[in-house]
mmCIF file of C-alpha atoms and ligand atoms in Angstrom:
data_model
loop_
_atom_site.group_PDB
_atom_site.id
_atom_site.type_symbol
_atom_site.label_atom_id
_atom_site.label_comp_id
_atom_site.label_asym_id
_atom_site.label_seq_id
_atom_site.Cartn_x
_atom_site.Cartn_y
_atom_site.Cartn_z
ATOM 1 C CA UNK I 1431 5.097 -20.196 -52.552
ATOM 2 C CA UNK I 1432 7.910 -17.650 -52.843
ATOM 3 C CA UNK I 1433 9.855 -17.081 -49.641
ATOM 4 C CA UNK I 1434 9.595 -13.685 -47.984
ATOM 5 C CA UNK I 1435 12.494 -11.437 -48.943
ATOM 6 C CA UNK I 1436 14.957 -11.423 -46.031
ATOM 7 C CA UNK I 1437 17.473 -8.749 -45.017
ATOM 8 C CA UNK I 1438 20.776 -10.479 -44.214
ATOM 9 C CA UNK I 1439 24.171 -9.147 -43.153
ATOM 10 C CA UNK I 1440 27.097 -11.570 -43.243
ATOM 11 C CA UNK I 1441 30.683 -11.197 -42.032
ATOM 12 C CA UNK I 1442 33.877 -13.220 -42.108
ATOM 13 C CA UNK I 1443 36.601 -12.794 -39.496
ATOM 14 C CA UNK I 1444 38.906 -9.874 -40.194
ATOM 15 C CA UNK I 1445 42.360 -10.935 -41.406
ATOM 16 C CA UNK I 1446 45.200 -9.440 -39.397
ATOM 17 C CA UNK I 1447 47.301 -6.813 -41.144
ATOM 18 C CA UNK I 1448 50.746 -8.104 -40.233
ATOM 19 C CA UNK I 1449 51.008 -10.846 -42.824
ATOM 20 C CA UNK I 1450 49.688 -12.318 -46.078
ATOM 21 C CA UNK I 1451 46.581 -14.474 -46.469
ATOM 22 C CA UNK I 1452 47.154 -18.213 -46.578
ATOM 23 C CA UNK I 1453 44.959 -21.145 -47.531
ATOM 24 C CA UNK I 1454 43.843 -21.577 -43.907
ATOM 25 C CA UNK I 1455 42.208 -18.152 -44.139
ATOM 26 C CA UNK I 1456 40.597 -18.954 -47.482
ATOM 27 C CA UNK I 1457 38.706 -21.922 -45.987
ATOM 28 C CA UNK I 1458 36.515 -19.368 -44.283
ATOM 29 C CA UNK I 1459 36.101 -16.749 -47.003
ATOM 30 C CA UNK I 1460 35.221 -19.311 -49.666
ATOM 31 C CA UNK I 1461 32.524 -20.987 -47.572
ATOM 32 C CA UNK I 1462 31.076 -17.611 -46.575
ATOM 33 C CA UNK I 1463 31.163 -16.441 -50.189
ATOM 34 C CA UNK I 1464 29.242 -19.546 -51.340
ATOM 35 C CA UNK I 1465 26.638 -19.060 -48.615
ATOM 36 C CA UNK I 1466 26.194 -15.381 -49.493
ATOM 37 C CA UNK I 1467 25.885 -16.100 -53.231
ATOM 38 C CA UNK I 1468 23.228 -18.686 -52.445
ATOM 39 C CA UNK I 1469 21.196 -16.173 -50.423
ATOM 40 C CA UNK I 1470 21.498 -13.552 -53.159
ATOM 41 C CA UNK I 1471 20.433 -16.049 -55.826
ATOM 42 C CA UNK I 1472 17.317 -16.749 -53.784
ATOM 43 C CA UNK I 1473 16.489 -13.072 -54.121
ATOM 44 C CA UNK I 1474 17.234 -11.984 -50.560
ATOM 45 C CA UNK I 1475 18.766 -8.633 -49.691
ATOM 46 C CA UNK I 1476 22.125 -9.897 -48.504
ATOM 47 C CA UNK I 1477 25.377 -8.012 -47.808
ATOM 48 C CA UNK I 1478 28.812 -9.488 -47.132
ATOM 49 C CA UNK I 1479 31.277 -7.191 -45.376
ATOM 50 C CA UNK I 1480 34.781 -7.593 -44.047
ATOM 51 C CA UNK I 1481 37.866 -5.477 -43.253
ATOM 52 C CA UNK I 1482 41.520 -5.662 -42.356
ATOM 53 C CA UNK I 1483 42.157 -5.919 -38.611
ATOM 54 C CA UNK I 1484 44.891 -3.359 -38.196
ATOM 55 C CA UNK I 1485 45.644 -2.525 -34.553
ATOM 56 C CA UNK I 1486 47.849 -3.973 -31.836
ATOM 57 C CA UNK I 1487 51.446 -4.607 -30.839
ATOM 58 C CA UNK I 1488 52.389 -7.048 -33.661
ATOM 59 C CA UNK I 1489 51.503 -4.483 -36.350
ATOM 60 C CA UNK I 1490 53.342 -1.731 -34.470
ATOM 61 C CA UNK I 1491 56.489 -3.831 -34.062
ATOM 62 C CA UNK I 1492 56.514 -5.111 -37.610
ATOM 63 C CA UNK I 1493 56.271 -1.559 -38.944
ATOM 64 C CA UNK I 1494 59.203 -0.596 -36.697
ATOM 65 C CA UNK I 1495 61.249 -3.510 -38.019
ATOM 66 C CA UNK I 1496 60.580 -2.419 -41.578
ATOM 67 C CA UNK I 1497 61.335 1.209 -40.781
ATOM 68 C CA UNK I 1498 57.885 2.407 -41.882
ATOM 69 C CA UNK I 1499 54.810 3.763 -40.084
ATOM 70 C CA UNK I 1500 51.988 1.411 -39.043
ATOM 71 C CA UNK I 1501 49.750 3.331 -41.452
ATOM 72 C CA UNK I 1502 52.106 2.524 -44.341
ATOM 73 C CA UNK I 1503 52.236 -1.135 -43.326
ATOM 74 C CA UNK I 1504 48.457 -1.526 -43.075
ATOM 75 C CA UNK I 1505 47.935 0.269 -46.383
ATOM 76 C CA UNK I 1506 50.304 -2.156 -48.124
ATOM 77 C CA UNK I 1507 48.859 -5.261 -46.428
ATOM 78 C CA UNK I 1508 45.298 -4.082 -47.097
ATOM 79 C CA UNK I 1509 46.047 -3.764 -50.814
ATOM 80 C CA UNK I 1510 47.719 -7.211 -50.885
ATOM 81 C CA UNK I 1511 44.801 -8.839 -49.063
ATOM 82 C CA UNK I 1512 42.277 -7.259 -51.406
ATOM 83 C CA UNK I 1513 44.222 -8.409 -54.454
ATOM 84 C CA UNK I 1514 44.302 -11.974 -53.136
ATOM 85 C CA UNK I 1515 40.587 -11.931 -52.321
ATOM 86 C CA UNK I 1516 39.740 -10.574 -55.769
ATOM 87 C CA UNK I 1517 41.828 -13.251 -57.499
ATOM 88 C CA UNK I 1518 40.103 -15.960 -55.469
ATOM 89 C CA UNK I 1519 36.764 -14.516 -56.588
ATOM 90 C CA UNK I 1520 35.547 -13.602 -53.094
ATOM 91 C CA UNK I 1521 32.622 -11.230 -53.607
ATOM 92 C CA UNK I 1522 32.564 -8.823 -50.679
ATOM 93 C CA UNK I 1523 29.999 -6.045 -50.857
ATOM 94 C CA UNK I 1524 32.438 -3.959 -48.849
ATOM 95 C CA UNK I 1525 36.011 -4.451 -47.685
ATOM 96 C CA UNK I 1526 37.335 -1.870 -45.257
ATOM 97 C CA UNK I 1527 39.790 -1.272 -42.411
ATOM 98 C CA UNK I 1528 39.449 -1.114 -38.628
ATOM 99 C CA UNK I 1529 41.715 1.949 -38.767
ATOM 100 C CA UNK I 1530 38.865 4.116 -40.034
ATOM 101 C CA UNK I 1531 36.839 7.096 -38.851
ATOM 102 C CA UNK I 1532 33.676 4.981 -38.755
ATOM 103 C CA UNK I 1533 35.320 2.433 -36.482
ATOM 104 C CA UNK I 1534 36.735 5.081 -34.155
ATOM 105 C CA UNK I 1535 33.279 6.698 -33.865
ATOM 106 C CA UNK I 1536 31.408 3.473 -33.150
ATOM 107 C CA UNK I 1537 34.020 2.127 -30.712
ATOM 108 C CA UNK I 1538 33.963 5.410 -28.829
ATOM 109 C CA UNK I 1539 30.161 5.407 -28.734
ATOM 110 C CA UNK I 1540 30.045 1.806 -27.466
ATOM 111 C CA UNK I 1541 32.631 2.610 -24.801
ATOM 112 C CA UNK I 1542 30.725 5.722 -23.664
ATOM 113 C CA UNK I 1543 27.448 3.794 -23.426
ATOM 114 C CA UNK I 1544 29.055 0.932 -21.490
ATOM 115 C CA UNK I 1545 30.788 3.396 -19.212
ATOM 116 C CA UNK I 1546 27.592 5.361 -18.568
ATOM 117 C CA UNK I 1547 25.749 2.164 -17.697
ATOM 118 C CA UNK I 1548 28.461 1.247 -15.154
ATOM 119 C CA UNK I 1549 29.952 -1.670 -17.102
ATOM 120 C CA UNK I 1550 33.524 -0.287 -17.135
ATOM 121 C CA UNK I 1551 35.832 -0.362 -14.116
ATOM 122 C CA UNK I 1552 39.442 0.750 -13.563
ATOM 123 C CA UNK I 1553 42.142 -0.696 -11.425
ATOM 124 C CA UNK I 1554 45.907 -0.774 -11.192
ATOM 125 C CA UNK I 1555 47.627 -3.973 -12.204
ATOM 126 C CA UNK I 1556 51.232 -5.143 -12.292
ATOM 127 C CA UNK I 1557 52.562 -5.962 -15.708
ATOM 128 C CA UNK I 1558 55.841 -7.029 -17.281
ATOM 129 C CA UNK I 1559 57.740 -4.054 -18.694
ATOM 130 C CA UNK I 1560 60.735 -3.975 -21.019
ATOM 131 C CA UNK I 1561 63.144 -1.402 -19.529
ATOM 132 C CA UNK I 1562 65.139 -1.163 -22.787
ATOM 133 C CA UNK I 1563 62.230 -0.786 -25.217
ATOM 134 C CA UNK I 1564 60.253 1.230 -22.626
ATOM 135 C CA UNK I 1565 57.017 -0.627 -23.164
ATOM 136 C CA UNK I 1566 54.709 -3.074 -21.442
ATOM 137 C CA UNK I 1567 55.035 -6.578 -22.818
ATOM 138 C CA UNK I 1568 52.132 -8.766 -23.942
ATOM 139 C CA UNK I 1569 52.454 -12.363 -22.662
ATOM 140 C CA UNK I 1570 53.571 -13.600 -26.061
ATOM 141 C CA UNK I 1571 56.540 -11.218 -26.027
ATOM 142 C CA UNK I 1572 58.015 -12.792 -22.907
ATOM 143 C CA UNK I 1573 59.991 -16.012 -23.147
ATOM 144 C CA UNK I 1574 61.520 -18.252 -20.520
ATOM 145 C CA UNK I 1575 61.728 -21.731 -19.037
ATOM 146 C CA UNK I 1576 58.506 -23.612 -18.291
ATOM 147 C CA UNK I 1577 57.897 -23.668 -14.517
ATOM 148 C CA UNK I 1578 56.469 -27.173 -14.747
ATOM 149 C CA UNK I 1579 58.655 -29.198 -17.134
ATOM 150 C CA UNK I 1580 61.718 -26.912 -17.438
ATOM 151 C CA UNK I 1581 61.635 -26.716 -21.244
ATOM 152 C CA UNK I 1582 63.492 -23.548 -22.276
ATOM 153 C CA UNK I 1583 62.304 -20.898 -24.772
ATOM 154 C CA UNK I 1584 58.569 -21.007 -23.970
ATOM 155 C CA UNK I 1585 56.049 -18.169 -24.318
ATOM 156 C CA UNK I 1586 54.792 -16.238 -21.319
ATOM 157 C CA UNK I 1587 51.309 -17.762 -21.343
ATOM 158 C CA UNK I 1588 51.740 -21.471 -22.075
ATOM 159 C CA UNK I 1589 54.260 -24.275 -22.611
ATOM 160 C CA UNK I 1590 54.307 -25.957 -25.994
ATOM 161 C CA UNK I 1591 55.986 -29.045 -24.574
ATOM 162 C CA UNK I 1592 53.773 -29.975 -21.617
ATOM 163 C CA UNK I 1593 50.684 -27.821 -22.343
ATOM 164 C CA UNK I 1594 50.801 -25.988 -19.000
ATOM 165 C CA UNK I 1595 49.235 -22.524 -18.881
ATOM 166 C CA UNK I 1596 50.566 -19.909 -16.469
ATOM 167 C CA UNK I 1597 51.192 -16.216 -16.056
ATOM 168 C CA UNK I 1598 54.475 -14.664 -17.265
ATOM 169 C CA UNK I 1599 55.564 -14.016 -13.669
ATOM 170 C CA UNK I 1600 55.754 -17.788 -13.118
ATOM 171 C CA UNK I 1601 58.245 -18.360 -15.964
ATOM 172 C CA UNK I 1602 61.808 -19.177 -14.918
ATOM 173 C CA UNK I 1603 64.513 -16.860 -16.261
ATOM 174 C CA UNK I 1604 62.047 -14.672 -18.218
ATOM 175 C CA UNK I 1605 63.385 -12.337 -20.883
ATOM 176 C CA UNK I 1606 61.747 -9.868 -23.246
ATOM 177 C CA UNK I 1607 61.512 -11.333 -26.736
ATOM 178 C CA UNK I 1608 62.165 -7.819 -28.043
ATOM 179 C CA UNK I 1609 65.340 -6.805 -26.189
ATOM 180 C CA UNK I 1610 66.515 -10.045 -24.546
ATOM 181 C CA UNK I 1611 66.698 -8.410 -21.101
ATOM 182 C CA UNK I 1612 64.670 -9.604 -18.101
ATOM 183 C CA UNK I 1613 61.390 -7.673 -17.803
ATOM 184 C CA UNK I 1614 60.640 -5.673 -14.677
ATOM 185 C CA UNK I 1615 57.230 -5.392 -13.010
ATOM 186 C CA UNK I 1616 55.518 -2.045 -13.285
ATOM 187 C CA UNK I 1617 52.146 -0.703 -12.145
ATOM 188 C CA UNK I 1618 49.618 0.607 -14.616
ATOM 189 C CA UNK I 1619 45.959 1.562 -14.428
ATOM 190 C CA UNK I 1620 43.841 -0.548 -16.774
ATOM 191 C CA UNK I 1621 40.218 -0.376 -17.909
ATOM 192 C CA UNK I 1622 38.002 -3.442 -17.620
ATOM 193 C CA UNK I 1623 34.714 -4.484 -19.166
ATOM 194 C CA UNK I 1624 32.616 -6.102 -16.432
ATOM 195 C CA UNK I 1625 31.603 -9.267 -18.238
ATOM 196 C CA UNK I 1626 30.028 -10.654 -15.039
ATOM 197 C CA UNK I 1627 27.256 -8.032 -15.388
ATOM 198 C CA UNK I 1628 26.045 -10.043 -18.397
ATOM 199 C CA UNK I 1629 25.976 -13.496 -16.857
ATOM 200 C CA UNK I 1630 22.198 -13.937 -17.030
ATOM 201 C CA UNK I 1631 21.965 -12.418 -20.487
ATOM 202 C CA UNK I 1632 24.751 -14.621 -21.880
ATOM 203 C CA UNK I 1633 23.315 -17.727 -20.285
ATOM 204 C CA UNK I 1634 19.961 -17.006 -21.933
ATOM 205 C CA UNK I 1635 21.564 -16.132 -25.285
ATOM 206 C CA UNK I 1636 23.878 -19.138 -25.421
ATOM 207 C CA UNK I 1637 21.664 -21.765 -23.837
ATOM 208 C CA UNK I 1638 18.081 -20.857 -24.833
ATOM 209 C CA UNK I 1639 16.903 -24.427 -24.285
ATOM 210 C CA UNK I 1640 17.459 -23.990 -20.560
ATOM 211 C CA UNK I 1641 14.661 -21.437 -20.807
ATOM 212 C CA UNK I 1642 12.427 -23.732 -22.864
ATOM 213 C CA UNK I 1643 13.242 -21.750 -26.005
ATOM 214 C CA UNK I 1644 14.024 -24.062 -28.941
ATOM 215 C CA UNK I 1645 13.879 -21.349 -31.578
ATOM 216 C CA UNK I 1646 16.577 -18.767 -30.888
ATOM 217 C CA UNK I 1647 19.630 -20.998 -31.228
ATOM 218 C CA UNK I 1648 22.715 -18.848 -31.869
ATOM 219 C CA UNK I 1649 25.573 -21.370 -31.821
ATOM 220 C CA UNK I 1650 26.144 -25.006 -32.805
ATOM 221 C CA UNK I 1651 25.593 -27.651 -30.108
ATOM 222 C CA UNK I 1652 29.340 -28.471 -29.878
ATOM 223 C CA UNK I 1653 30.095 -24.818 -29.385
ATOM 224 C CA UNK I 1654 27.481 -24.511 -26.645
ATOM 225 C CA UNK I 1655 29.186 -27.396 -24.815
ATOM 226 C CA UNK I 1656 32.539 -25.629 -25.001
ATOM 227 C CA UNK I 1657 31.015 -22.410 -23.765
ATOM 228 C CA UNK I 1658 29.444 -24.199 -20.847
ATOM 229 C CA UNK I 1659 32.977 -25.167 -19.741
ATOM 230 C CA UNK I 1660 34.022 -21.526 -19.940
ATOM 231 C CA UNK I 1661 31.001 -20.529 -17.888
ATOM 232 C CA UNK I 1662 32.047 -22.932 -15.186
ATOM 233 C CA UNK I 1663 35.427 -21.208 -15.110
ATOM 234 C CA UNK I 1664 33.635 -17.908 -14.346
ATOM 235 C CA UNK I 1665 33.093 -14.622 -16.172
ATOM 236 C CA UNK I 1666 36.064 -12.477 -15.234
ATOM 237 C CA UNK I 1667 36.415 -8.780 -16.023
ATOM 238 C CA UNK I 1668 37.993 -8.272 -19.427
ATOM 239 C CA UNK I 1669 41.044 -6.009 -19.684
ATOM 240 C CA UNK I 1670 40.232 -3.656 -22.577
ATOM 241 C CA UNK I 1671 43.079 -1.138 -22.343
ATOM 242 C CA UNK I 1672 46.731 -1.082 -23.354
ATOM 243 C CA UNK I 1673 49.397 1.459 -22.564
ATOM 244 C CA UNK I 1674 51.303 3.576 -25.049
ATOM 245 C CA UNK I 1675 53.209 2.877 -27.200
ATOM 246 C CA UNK I 1676 50.357 1.075 -28.936
ATOM 247 C CA UNK I 1677 48.884 1.276 -32.417
ATOM 248 C CA UNK I 1678 45.138 1.747 -32.023
ATOM 249 C CA UNK I 1679 42.480 4.198 -30.838
ATOM 250 C CA UNK I 1680 43.154 6.255 -27.729
ATOM 251 C CA UNK I 1681 40.494 5.910 -25.015
ATOM 252 C CA UNK I 1682 38.516 9.160 -24.612
ATOM 253 C CA UNK I 1683 39.704 11.282 -21.669
ATOM 254 C CA UNK I 1684 42.527 8.830 -20.900
ATOM 255 C CA UNK I 1685 45.738 10.043 -22.519
ATOM 256 C CA UNK I 1686 48.298 7.298 -23.151
ATOM 257 C CA UNK I 1687 45.647 4.542 -22.830
ATOM 258 C CA UNK I 1688 44.436 2.700 -25.926
ATOM 259 C CA UNK I 1689 41.584 0.327 -26.651
ATOM 260 C CA UNK I 1690 42.856 -3.245 -26.820
ATOM 261 C CA UNK I 1691 42.695 -4.419 -30.443
ATOM 262 C CA UNK I 1692 40.133 -7.099 -29.604
ATOM 263 C CA UNK I 1693 37.694 -4.441 -28.473
ATOM 264 C CA UNK I 1694 37.728 -2.566 -31.775
ATOM 265 C CA UNK I 1695 38.158 -5.554 -34.138
ATOM 266 C CA UNK I 1696 34.566 -6.909 -34.065
ATOM 267 C CA UNK I 1697 33.264 -3.333 -34.141
ATOM 268 C CA UNK I 1698 35.007 -3.320 -37.530
ATOM 269 C CA UNK I 1699 32.019 -5.360 -38.837
ATOM 270 C CA UNK I 1700 29.742 -2.449 -37.960
ATOM 271 C CA UNK I 1701 32.182 0.124 -39.335
ATOM 272 C CA UNK I 1702 32.559 -1.677 -42.657
ATOM 273 C CA UNK I 1703 28.777 -1.890 -42.955
ATOM 274 C CA UNK I 1704 28.409 1.791 -42.043
ATOM 275 C CA UNK I 1705 30.843 2.608 -44.829
ATOM 276 C CA UNK I 1706 28.692 0.535 -47.219
ATOM 277 C CA UNK I 1707 25.564 2.375 -46.010
ATOM 278 C CA UNK I 1708 27.133 5.685 -47.059
ATOM 279 C CA UNK I 1709 27.971 4.287 -50.494
ATOM 280 C CA UNK I 1710 24.618 2.639 -51.162
ATOM 281 C CA UNK I 1711 22.164 4.708 -49.138
ATOM 282 C CA UNK I 1712 21.307 1.886 -46.726
ATOM 283 C CA UNK I 1713 20.089 2.535 -43.195
ATOM 284 C CA UNK I 1714 22.575 1.400 -40.546
ATOM 285 C CA UNK I 1715 19.944 1.011 -37.818
ATOM 286 C CA UNK I 1716 17.880 -1.348 -39.982
ATOM 287 C CA UNK I 1717 20.689 -3.868 -39.456
ATOM 288 C CA UNK I 1718 22.291 -2.900 -36.124
ATOM 289 C CA UNK I 1719 19.538 -1.165 -34.157
ATOM 290 C CA UNK I 1720 18.188 -2.809 -31.011
ATOM 291 C CA UNK I 1721 14.905 -3.675 -32.772
ATOM 292 C CA UNK I 1722 16.394 -4.690 -36.120
ATOM 293 C CA UNK I 1723 14.525 -7.462 -37.935
ATOM 294 C CA UNK I 1724 17.471 -8.118 -40.232
ATOM 295 C CA UNK I 1725 19.549 -11.279 -39.766
ATOM 296 C CA UNK I 1726 23.201 -11.032 -38.762
ATOM 297 C CA UNK I 1727 25.623 -13.925 -39.252
ATOM 298 C CA UNK I 1728 29.295 -14.132 -38.316
ATOM 299 C CA UNK I 1729 31.479 -16.803 -39.933
ATOM 300 C CA UNK I 1730 34.587 -17.417 -37.805
ATOM 301 C CA UNK I 1731 37.272 -19.988 -36.982
ATOM 302 C CA UNK I 1732 36.880 -21.816 -33.679
ATOM 303 C CA UNK I 1733 39.987 -20.081 -32.294
ATOM 304 C CA UNK I 1734 38.099 -16.803 -31.892
ATOM 305 C CA UNK I 1735 34.846 -18.197 -30.496
ATOM 306 C CA UNK I 1736 35.686 -16.853 -27.084
ATOM 307 C CA UNK I 1737 35.545 -13.281 -28.382
ATOM 308 C CA UNK I 1738 32.488 -13.704 -30.583
ATOM 309 C CA UNK I 1739 30.228 -15.562 -28.172
ATOM 310 C CA UNK I 1740 31.054 -13.901 -24.856
ATOM 311 C CA UNK I 1741 32.560 -10.426 -25.121
ATOM 312 C CA UNK I 1742 30.879 -9.453 -28.389
ATOM 313 C CA UNK I 1743 27.213 -10.211 -27.574
ATOM 314 C CA UNK I 1744 27.737 -8.774 -24.077
ATOM 315 C CA UNK I 1745 29.211 -5.557 -25.514
ATOM 316 C CA UNK I 1746 26.335 -5.239 -27.974
ATOM 317 C CA UNK I 1747 23.758 -5.860 -25.251
ATOM 318 C CA UNK I 1748 25.403 -3.365 -22.891
ATOM 319 C CA UNK I 1749 25.616 -0.684 -25.579
ATOM 320 C CA UNK I 1750 22.055 -1.142 -26.870
ATOM 321 C CA UNK I 1751 22.692 -2.808 -30.233
ATOM 322 C CA UNK I 1752 21.173 -5.968 -31.687
ATOM 323 C CA UNK I 1753 22.948 -9.315 -31.180
ATOM 324 C CA UNK I 1754 24.072 -11.792 -33.860
ATOM 325 C CA UNK I 1755 21.427 -14.157 -35.224
ATOM 326 C CA UNK I 1756 24.058 -16.901 -35.366
ATOM 327 C CA UNK I 1757 27.797 -17.369 -35.074
ATOM 328 C CA UNK I 1758 29.034 -20.139 -37.379
ATOM 329 C CA UNK I 1759 32.365 -21.609 -36.245
ATOM 330 C CA UNK I 1760 34.503 -23.880 -38.422
ATOM 331 C CA UNK I 1761 37.621 -25.945 -37.789
ATOM 332 C CA UNK I 1762 41.114 -25.427 -39.166
ATOM 333 C CA UNK I 1763 42.836 -26.446 -42.360
ATOM 334 C CA UNK I 1764 45.501 -28.771 -41.017
ATOM 335 C CA UNK I 1765 48.995 -29.786 -42.114
ATOM 336 C CA UNK I 1766 50.032 -33.194 -40.765
ATOM 337 C CA UNK I 1767 47.206 -32.964 -38.264
ATOM 338 C CA UNK I 1768 48.096 -29.496 -36.922
ATOM 339 C CA UNK I 1769 46.546 -26.139 -37.759
ATOM 340 C CA UNK I 1770 48.003 -24.442 -40.832
ATOM 341 C CA UNK I 1771 49.861 -21.670 -39.095
ATOM 342 C CA UNK I 1772 51.613 -18.468 -39.952
ATOM 343 C CA UNK I 1773 53.720 -18.424 -36.794
ATOM 344 C CA UNK I 1774 54.951 -21.969 -37.397
ATOM 345 C CA UNK I 1775 55.652 -21.470 -41.071
ATOM 346 C CA UNK I 1776 53.372 -24.398 -42.048
ATOM 347 C CA UNK I 1777 51.356 -22.585 -44.644
ATOM 348 C CA UNK I 1778 50.890 -21.924 -48.357
ATOM 349 C CA UNK I 1779 50.072 -18.307 -49.064
ATOM 350 C CA UNK I 1780 47.056 -17.409 -51.155
ATOM 351 C CA UNK I 1781 49.460 -15.852 -53.674
ATOM 352 C CA UNK I 1782 51.661 -18.983 -53.948
ATOM 353 C CA UNK I 1783 48.559 -21.012 -54.662
ATOM 354 C CA UNK I 1784 47.440 -18.587 -57.361
ATOM 355 C CA UNK I 1785 50.909 -18.480 -58.917
ATOM 356 C CA UNK I 1786 51.720 -22.180 -58.878
ATOM 357 C CA UNK I 1787 48.760 -24.373 -58.016
ATOM 358 C CA UNK I 1788 45.538 -22.791 -59.224
ATOM 359 C CA UNK I 1789 43.824 -24.666 -62.071
ATOM 360 C CA UNK I 1790 43.972 -22.643 -65.317
ATOM 361 C CA UNK I 1791 40.543 -21.178 -65.985
ATOM 362 C CA UNK I 1792 40.726 -21.746 -69.755
ATOM 363 C CA UNK I 1793 41.755 -25.428 -69.833
ATOM 364 C CA UNK I 1794 39.739 -27.643 -67.553
ATOM 365 C CA UNK I 1795 41.567 -30.880 -68.444
ATOM 366 C CA UNK I 1796 44.824 -31.602 -66.640
ATOM 367 C CA UNK I 1797 47.394 -33.872 -68.300
ATOM 368 C CA UNK I 1798 49.543 -36.211 -66.259
ATOM 369 C CA UNK I 1799 52.581 -34.210 -67.270
ATOM 370 C CA UNK I 1800 50.889 -31.012 -66.263
ATOM 371 C CA UNK I 1801 49.886 -32.537 -62.971
ATOM 372 C CA UNK I 1802 53.425 -33.728 -62.276
ATOM 373 C CA UNK I 1803 54.708 -30.251 -63.044
ATOM 374 C CA UNK I 1804 52.140 -28.766 -60.713
ATOM 375 C CA UNK I 1805 53.181 -31.177 -58.001
ATOM 376 C CA UNK I 1806 56.822 -30.313 -58.459
ATOM 377 C CA UNK I 1807 56.099 -26.582 -58.264
ATOM 378 C CA UNK I 1808 54.895 -27.153 -54.718
ATOM 379 C CA UNK I 1809 58.540 -27.342 -53.792
ATOM 380 C CA UNK I 1810 59.070 -23.771 -54.861
ATOM 381 C CA UNK I 1811 56.399 -22.505 -52.494
ATOM 382 C CA UNK I 1812 57.404 -21.611 -48.994
ATOM 383 C CA UNK I 1813 58.446 -24.878 -47.556
ATOM 384 C CA UNK I 1814 56.742 -25.790 -44.330
ATOM 385 C CA UNK I 1815 59.164 -25.234 -41.492
ATOM 386 C CA UNK I 1816 59.780 -27.933 -38.942
ATOM 387 C CA UNK I 1817 57.129 -27.394 -36.333
ATOM 388 C CA UNK I 1818 58.442 -27.135 -32.826
ATOM 389 C CA UNK I 1819 57.841 -30.198 -30.749
ATOM 390 C CA UNK I 1820 54.396 -29.798 -29.344
ATOM 391 C CA UNK I 1821 52.160 -32.015 -27.313
ATOM 392 C CA UNK I 1822 48.436 -31.875 -27.861
ATOM 393 C CA UNK I 1823 46.843 -29.683 -25.274
ATOM 394 C CA UNK I 1824 43.945 -31.007 -23.252
ATOM 395 C CA UNK I 1825 40.573 -30.201 -24.851
ATOM 396 C CA UNK I 1826 39.785 -27.656 -22.209
ATOM 397 C CA UNK I 1827 42.452 -25.270 -23.472
ATOM 398 C CA UNK I 1828 42.487 -26.300 -27.124
ATOM 399 C CA UNK I 1829 40.543 -23.222 -28.208
ATOM 400 C CA UNK I 1830 42.720 -20.189 -27.690
ATOM 401 C CA UNK I 1831 42.671 -16.679 -29.082
ATOM 402 C CA UNK I 1832 44.800 -16.269 -32.164
ATOM 403 C CA UNK I 1833 46.170 -12.910 -31.274
ATOM 404 C CA UNK I 1834 47.248 -11.758 -27.861
ATOM 405 C CA UNK I 1835 48.332 -8.170 -28.189
HETATM 406 ZN ZN1 LIG G 3221 56.295 -27.269 -19.819
#
């Protein structure tokens, strides 16, 4: 009997616009692409959308370094990413940008709804400030000596030698990674999303079996275990604002305050789909409305689970949108047992692979000589740097966000 035609919306994580795609990224897009093609071949109405993730301090600083505007940087990176995706045969139905009118509109609407429902609070916090660059510093832009093991040159949030996590104020001899001068503490009013308001909802959404519901399973069992640990640690308010200078969307009625990039990034899924709706005459609410019967699947790496299984469903619930049907998390492509990483230089870019390693489409047989030549060309790709000495972190902290600003 033919299966009922399903409406399915699929996303992959949004690649960040401050660097090229590498093979670690492609692990995700290729598996998502295969899954989407399978659904389409079965005759279902299935859309695959994605976008460049464009906001935040790293993009702003990189543009400054290159002497161009953030808009110029993200336009160039967006074109490079799309070229790489096309040459790998990834079949998006729409590829867009988080720096778009659609995204600004939806983020603003979500914020207004959350605010109206009392899920946003404000309070003044102390934060590290670079007195030379005149800007607040994200944790990753502060370096110093580990307060526990005294290893120098560690980031402001964790030690790569002993695995300790701490706040930047605990670092010994802290300096700004931007100017090299010691940061000063400065007060600033920040906006918070009250995640604790969604404790019961999240518990029900993540652990349906506790409520004798074996049908609505949204995450893999291993993921649910991890999330249970995070629940035990408590649902703290989430800081969703950043001070100028910042590349992003300004918060309505709050001059000089911007939405933290992680607030607008997942909304980029909705914005990219909205853009597709305009092109193809689809109805946005059929897929994102509270009562939508369509299926929504997010493919992500395990490093961004925290955002996709806590903040994201809570934001959607609070703002009156539907929640994901499932979040599929995968592991990392590893080099010598460690994650293939841009920041550590242990990666092969998508373009290097295409230029030097991709099998020629026209000649499926590979001669030994050809193979040896291919192997030798690996040396002309970016050579993996020597990773900094790093101890394995305890499991409890092994899953960390991949971007911090
Ligand atoms: Zn340490």
